[in-house]
N, CA, C and O atoms as a DFTB+ gen file, in Angstrom:
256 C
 N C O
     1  1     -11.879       0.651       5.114
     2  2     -11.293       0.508       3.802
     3  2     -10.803       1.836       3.263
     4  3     -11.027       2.916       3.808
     5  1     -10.076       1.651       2.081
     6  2      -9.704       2.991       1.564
     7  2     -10.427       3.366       0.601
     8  3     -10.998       2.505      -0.069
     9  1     -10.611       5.020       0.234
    10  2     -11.682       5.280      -0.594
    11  2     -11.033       4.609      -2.259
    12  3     -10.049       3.888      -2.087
    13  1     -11.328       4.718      -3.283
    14  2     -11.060       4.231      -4.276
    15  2     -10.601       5.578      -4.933
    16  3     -10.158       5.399      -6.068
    17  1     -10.595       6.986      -4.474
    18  2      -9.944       7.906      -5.149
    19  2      -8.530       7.853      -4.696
    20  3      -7.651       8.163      -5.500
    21  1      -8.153       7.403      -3.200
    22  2      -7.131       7.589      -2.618
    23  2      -6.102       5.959      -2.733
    24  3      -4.874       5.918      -2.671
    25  1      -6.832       5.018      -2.871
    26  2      -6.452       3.591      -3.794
    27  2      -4.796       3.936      -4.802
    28  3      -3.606       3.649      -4.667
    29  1      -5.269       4.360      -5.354
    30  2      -3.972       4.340      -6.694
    31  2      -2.894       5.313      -6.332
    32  3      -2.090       5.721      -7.170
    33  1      -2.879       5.834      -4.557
    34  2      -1.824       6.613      -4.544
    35  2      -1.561       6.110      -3.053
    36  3      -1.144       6.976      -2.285
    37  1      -1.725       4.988      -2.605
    38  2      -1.164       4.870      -1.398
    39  2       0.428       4.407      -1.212
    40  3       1.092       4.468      -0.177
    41  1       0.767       4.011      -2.289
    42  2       2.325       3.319      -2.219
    43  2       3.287       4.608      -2.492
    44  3       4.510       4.484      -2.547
    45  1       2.653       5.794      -2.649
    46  2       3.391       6.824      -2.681
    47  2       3.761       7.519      -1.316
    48  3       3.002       7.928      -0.437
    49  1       5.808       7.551      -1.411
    50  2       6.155       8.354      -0.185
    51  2       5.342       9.346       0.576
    52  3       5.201      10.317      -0.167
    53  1       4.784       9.537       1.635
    54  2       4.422      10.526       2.716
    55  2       3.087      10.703       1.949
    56  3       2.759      11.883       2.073
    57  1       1.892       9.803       0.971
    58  2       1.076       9.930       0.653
    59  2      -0.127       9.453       2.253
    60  3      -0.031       8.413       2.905
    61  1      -0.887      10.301       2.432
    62  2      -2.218      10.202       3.496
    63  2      -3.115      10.595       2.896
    64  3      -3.294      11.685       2.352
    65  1      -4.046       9.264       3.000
    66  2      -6.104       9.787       2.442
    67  2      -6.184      10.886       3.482
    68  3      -5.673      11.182       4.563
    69  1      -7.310      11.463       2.400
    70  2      -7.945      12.467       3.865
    71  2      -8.418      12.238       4.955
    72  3      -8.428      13.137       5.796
    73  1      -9.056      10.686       5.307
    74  2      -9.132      10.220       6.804
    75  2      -7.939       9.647       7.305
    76  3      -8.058       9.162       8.431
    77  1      -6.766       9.565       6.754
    78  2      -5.926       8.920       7.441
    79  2      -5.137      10.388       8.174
    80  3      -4.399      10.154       9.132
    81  1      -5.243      11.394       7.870
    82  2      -5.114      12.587       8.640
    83  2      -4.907      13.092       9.860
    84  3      -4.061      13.820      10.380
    85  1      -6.364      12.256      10.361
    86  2      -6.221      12.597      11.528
    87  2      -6.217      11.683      12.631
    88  3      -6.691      11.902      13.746
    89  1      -5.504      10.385      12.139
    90  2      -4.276      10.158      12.972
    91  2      -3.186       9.915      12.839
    92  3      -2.944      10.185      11.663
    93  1      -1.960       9.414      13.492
    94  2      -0.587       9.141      13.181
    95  2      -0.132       8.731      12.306
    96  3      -0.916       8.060      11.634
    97  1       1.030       8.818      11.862
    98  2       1.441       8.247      10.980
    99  2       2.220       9.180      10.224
   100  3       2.150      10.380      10.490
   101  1       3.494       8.435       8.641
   102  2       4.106       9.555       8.216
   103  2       3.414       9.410       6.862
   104  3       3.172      10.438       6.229
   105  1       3.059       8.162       6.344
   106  2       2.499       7.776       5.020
   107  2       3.571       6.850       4.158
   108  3       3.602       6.592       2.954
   109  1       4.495       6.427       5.321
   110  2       5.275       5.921       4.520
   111  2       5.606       4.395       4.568
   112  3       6.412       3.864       3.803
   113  1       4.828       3.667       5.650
   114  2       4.632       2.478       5.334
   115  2       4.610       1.427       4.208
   116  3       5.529       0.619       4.076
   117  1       3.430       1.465       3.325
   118  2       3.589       1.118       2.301
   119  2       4.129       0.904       1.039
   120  3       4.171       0.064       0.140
   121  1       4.600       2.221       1.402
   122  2       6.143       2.902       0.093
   123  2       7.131       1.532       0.616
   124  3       7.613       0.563       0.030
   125  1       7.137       1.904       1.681
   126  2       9.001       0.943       1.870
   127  2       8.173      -0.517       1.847
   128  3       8.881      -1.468       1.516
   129  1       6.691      -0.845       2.172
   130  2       6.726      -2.578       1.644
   131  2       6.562      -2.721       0.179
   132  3       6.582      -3.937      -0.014
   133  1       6.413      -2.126      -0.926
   134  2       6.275      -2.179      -2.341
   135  2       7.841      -1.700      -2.461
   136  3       8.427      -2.405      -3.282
   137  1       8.516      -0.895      -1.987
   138  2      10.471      -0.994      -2.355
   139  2      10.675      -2.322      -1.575
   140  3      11.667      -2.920      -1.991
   141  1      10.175      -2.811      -0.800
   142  2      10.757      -4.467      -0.154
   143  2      10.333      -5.150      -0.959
   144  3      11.010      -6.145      -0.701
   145  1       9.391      -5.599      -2.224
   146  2       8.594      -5.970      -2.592
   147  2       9.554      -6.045      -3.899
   148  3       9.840      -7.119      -4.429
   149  1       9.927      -5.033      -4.269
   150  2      10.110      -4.916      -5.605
   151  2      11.285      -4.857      -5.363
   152  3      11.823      -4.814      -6.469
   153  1      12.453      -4.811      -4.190
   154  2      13.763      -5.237      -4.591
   155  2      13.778      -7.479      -4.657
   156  3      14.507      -8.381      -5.070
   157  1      12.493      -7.310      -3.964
   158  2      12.587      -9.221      -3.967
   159  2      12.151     -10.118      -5.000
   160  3      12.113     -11.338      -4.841
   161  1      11.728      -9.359      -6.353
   162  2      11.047      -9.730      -7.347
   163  2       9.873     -10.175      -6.969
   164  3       9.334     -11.030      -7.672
   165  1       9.189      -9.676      -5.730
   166  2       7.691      -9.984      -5.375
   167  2       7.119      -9.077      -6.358
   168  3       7.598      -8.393      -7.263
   169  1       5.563      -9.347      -5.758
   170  2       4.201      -8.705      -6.534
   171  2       3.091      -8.362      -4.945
   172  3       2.768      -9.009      -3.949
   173  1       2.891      -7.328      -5.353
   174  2       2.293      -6.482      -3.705
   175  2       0.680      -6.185      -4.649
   176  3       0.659      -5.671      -5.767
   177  1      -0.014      -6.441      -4.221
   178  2      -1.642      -6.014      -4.933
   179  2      -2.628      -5.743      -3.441
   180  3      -2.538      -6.425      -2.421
   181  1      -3.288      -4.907      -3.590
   182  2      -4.470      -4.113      -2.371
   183  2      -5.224      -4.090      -2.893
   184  3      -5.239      -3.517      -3.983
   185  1      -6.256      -4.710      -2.378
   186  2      -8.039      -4.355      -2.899
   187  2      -8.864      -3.729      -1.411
   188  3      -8.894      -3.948      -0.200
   189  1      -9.379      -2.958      -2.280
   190  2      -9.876      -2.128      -0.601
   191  2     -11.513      -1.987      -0.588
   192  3     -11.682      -1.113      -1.439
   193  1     -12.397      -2.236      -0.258
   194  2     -13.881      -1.715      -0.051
   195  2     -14.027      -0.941       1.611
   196  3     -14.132      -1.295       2.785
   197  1     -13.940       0.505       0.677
   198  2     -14.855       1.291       1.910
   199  2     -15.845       0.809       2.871
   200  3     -16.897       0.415       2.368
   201  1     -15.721       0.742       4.369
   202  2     -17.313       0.265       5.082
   203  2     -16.185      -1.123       5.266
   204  3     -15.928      -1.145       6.469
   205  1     -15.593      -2.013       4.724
   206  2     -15.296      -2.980       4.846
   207  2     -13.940      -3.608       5.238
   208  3     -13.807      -4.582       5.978
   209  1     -12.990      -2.938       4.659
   210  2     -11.078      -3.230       5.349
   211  2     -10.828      -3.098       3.821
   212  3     -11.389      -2.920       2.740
   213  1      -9.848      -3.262       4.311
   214  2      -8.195      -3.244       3.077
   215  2      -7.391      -4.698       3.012
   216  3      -6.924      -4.988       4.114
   217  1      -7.120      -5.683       1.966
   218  2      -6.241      -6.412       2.308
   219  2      -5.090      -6.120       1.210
   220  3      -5.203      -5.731       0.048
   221  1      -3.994      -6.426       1.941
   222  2      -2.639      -6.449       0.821
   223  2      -2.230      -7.245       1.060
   224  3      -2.259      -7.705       2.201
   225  1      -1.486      -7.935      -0.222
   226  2      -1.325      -9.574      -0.406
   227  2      -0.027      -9.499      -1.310
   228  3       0.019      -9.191      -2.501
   229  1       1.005      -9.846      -0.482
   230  2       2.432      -9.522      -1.097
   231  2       2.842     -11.289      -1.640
   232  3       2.570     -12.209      -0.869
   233  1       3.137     -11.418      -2.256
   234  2       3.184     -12.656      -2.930
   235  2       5.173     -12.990      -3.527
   236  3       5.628     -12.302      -4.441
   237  1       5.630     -13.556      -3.168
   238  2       7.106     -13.582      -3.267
   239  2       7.482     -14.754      -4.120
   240  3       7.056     -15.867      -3.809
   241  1       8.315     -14.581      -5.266
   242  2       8.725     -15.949      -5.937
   243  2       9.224     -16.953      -5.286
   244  3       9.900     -16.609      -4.316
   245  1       9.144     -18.004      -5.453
   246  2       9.431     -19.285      -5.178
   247  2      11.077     -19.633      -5.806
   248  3      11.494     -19.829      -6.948
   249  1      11.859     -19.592      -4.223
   250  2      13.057     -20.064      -4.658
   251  2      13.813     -21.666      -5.100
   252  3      13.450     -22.585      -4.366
   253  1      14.506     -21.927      -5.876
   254  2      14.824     -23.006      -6.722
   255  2      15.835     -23.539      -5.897
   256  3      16.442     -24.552      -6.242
């Protein structure tokens, strides 16, 4: 899971927790699914418990 200090800044460009460090990655995953998210009038929400996983749950309006 992610720590809860590093929580409120993961959707930020080239943002990495301090364990995500040391491995791959640019940090920019999440950035571009919350800009996919938010050009689709979706809603993107992450709840994370340390020790336990991360889920993100992108939720998209219902077309007419």
């Amino acid at each position: 899971g992610i720590s809860s200090e590093d929580l409120p800044r993961v959707f930020e460009r080239f943002y990495r927790g301090e364990t995500a460090r040391a491995t791959e990655g640019a940090g920019l995953g999440l950035a571009i699914a919350r800009w996919i998210a938010d050009m689709h009038g979706a809603r993107i929400d992450i709840r994370s418990e340390p020790g336990q996983g991360t889920r993100v749950e992108v939720s998209f309006p219902a077309s007419v």
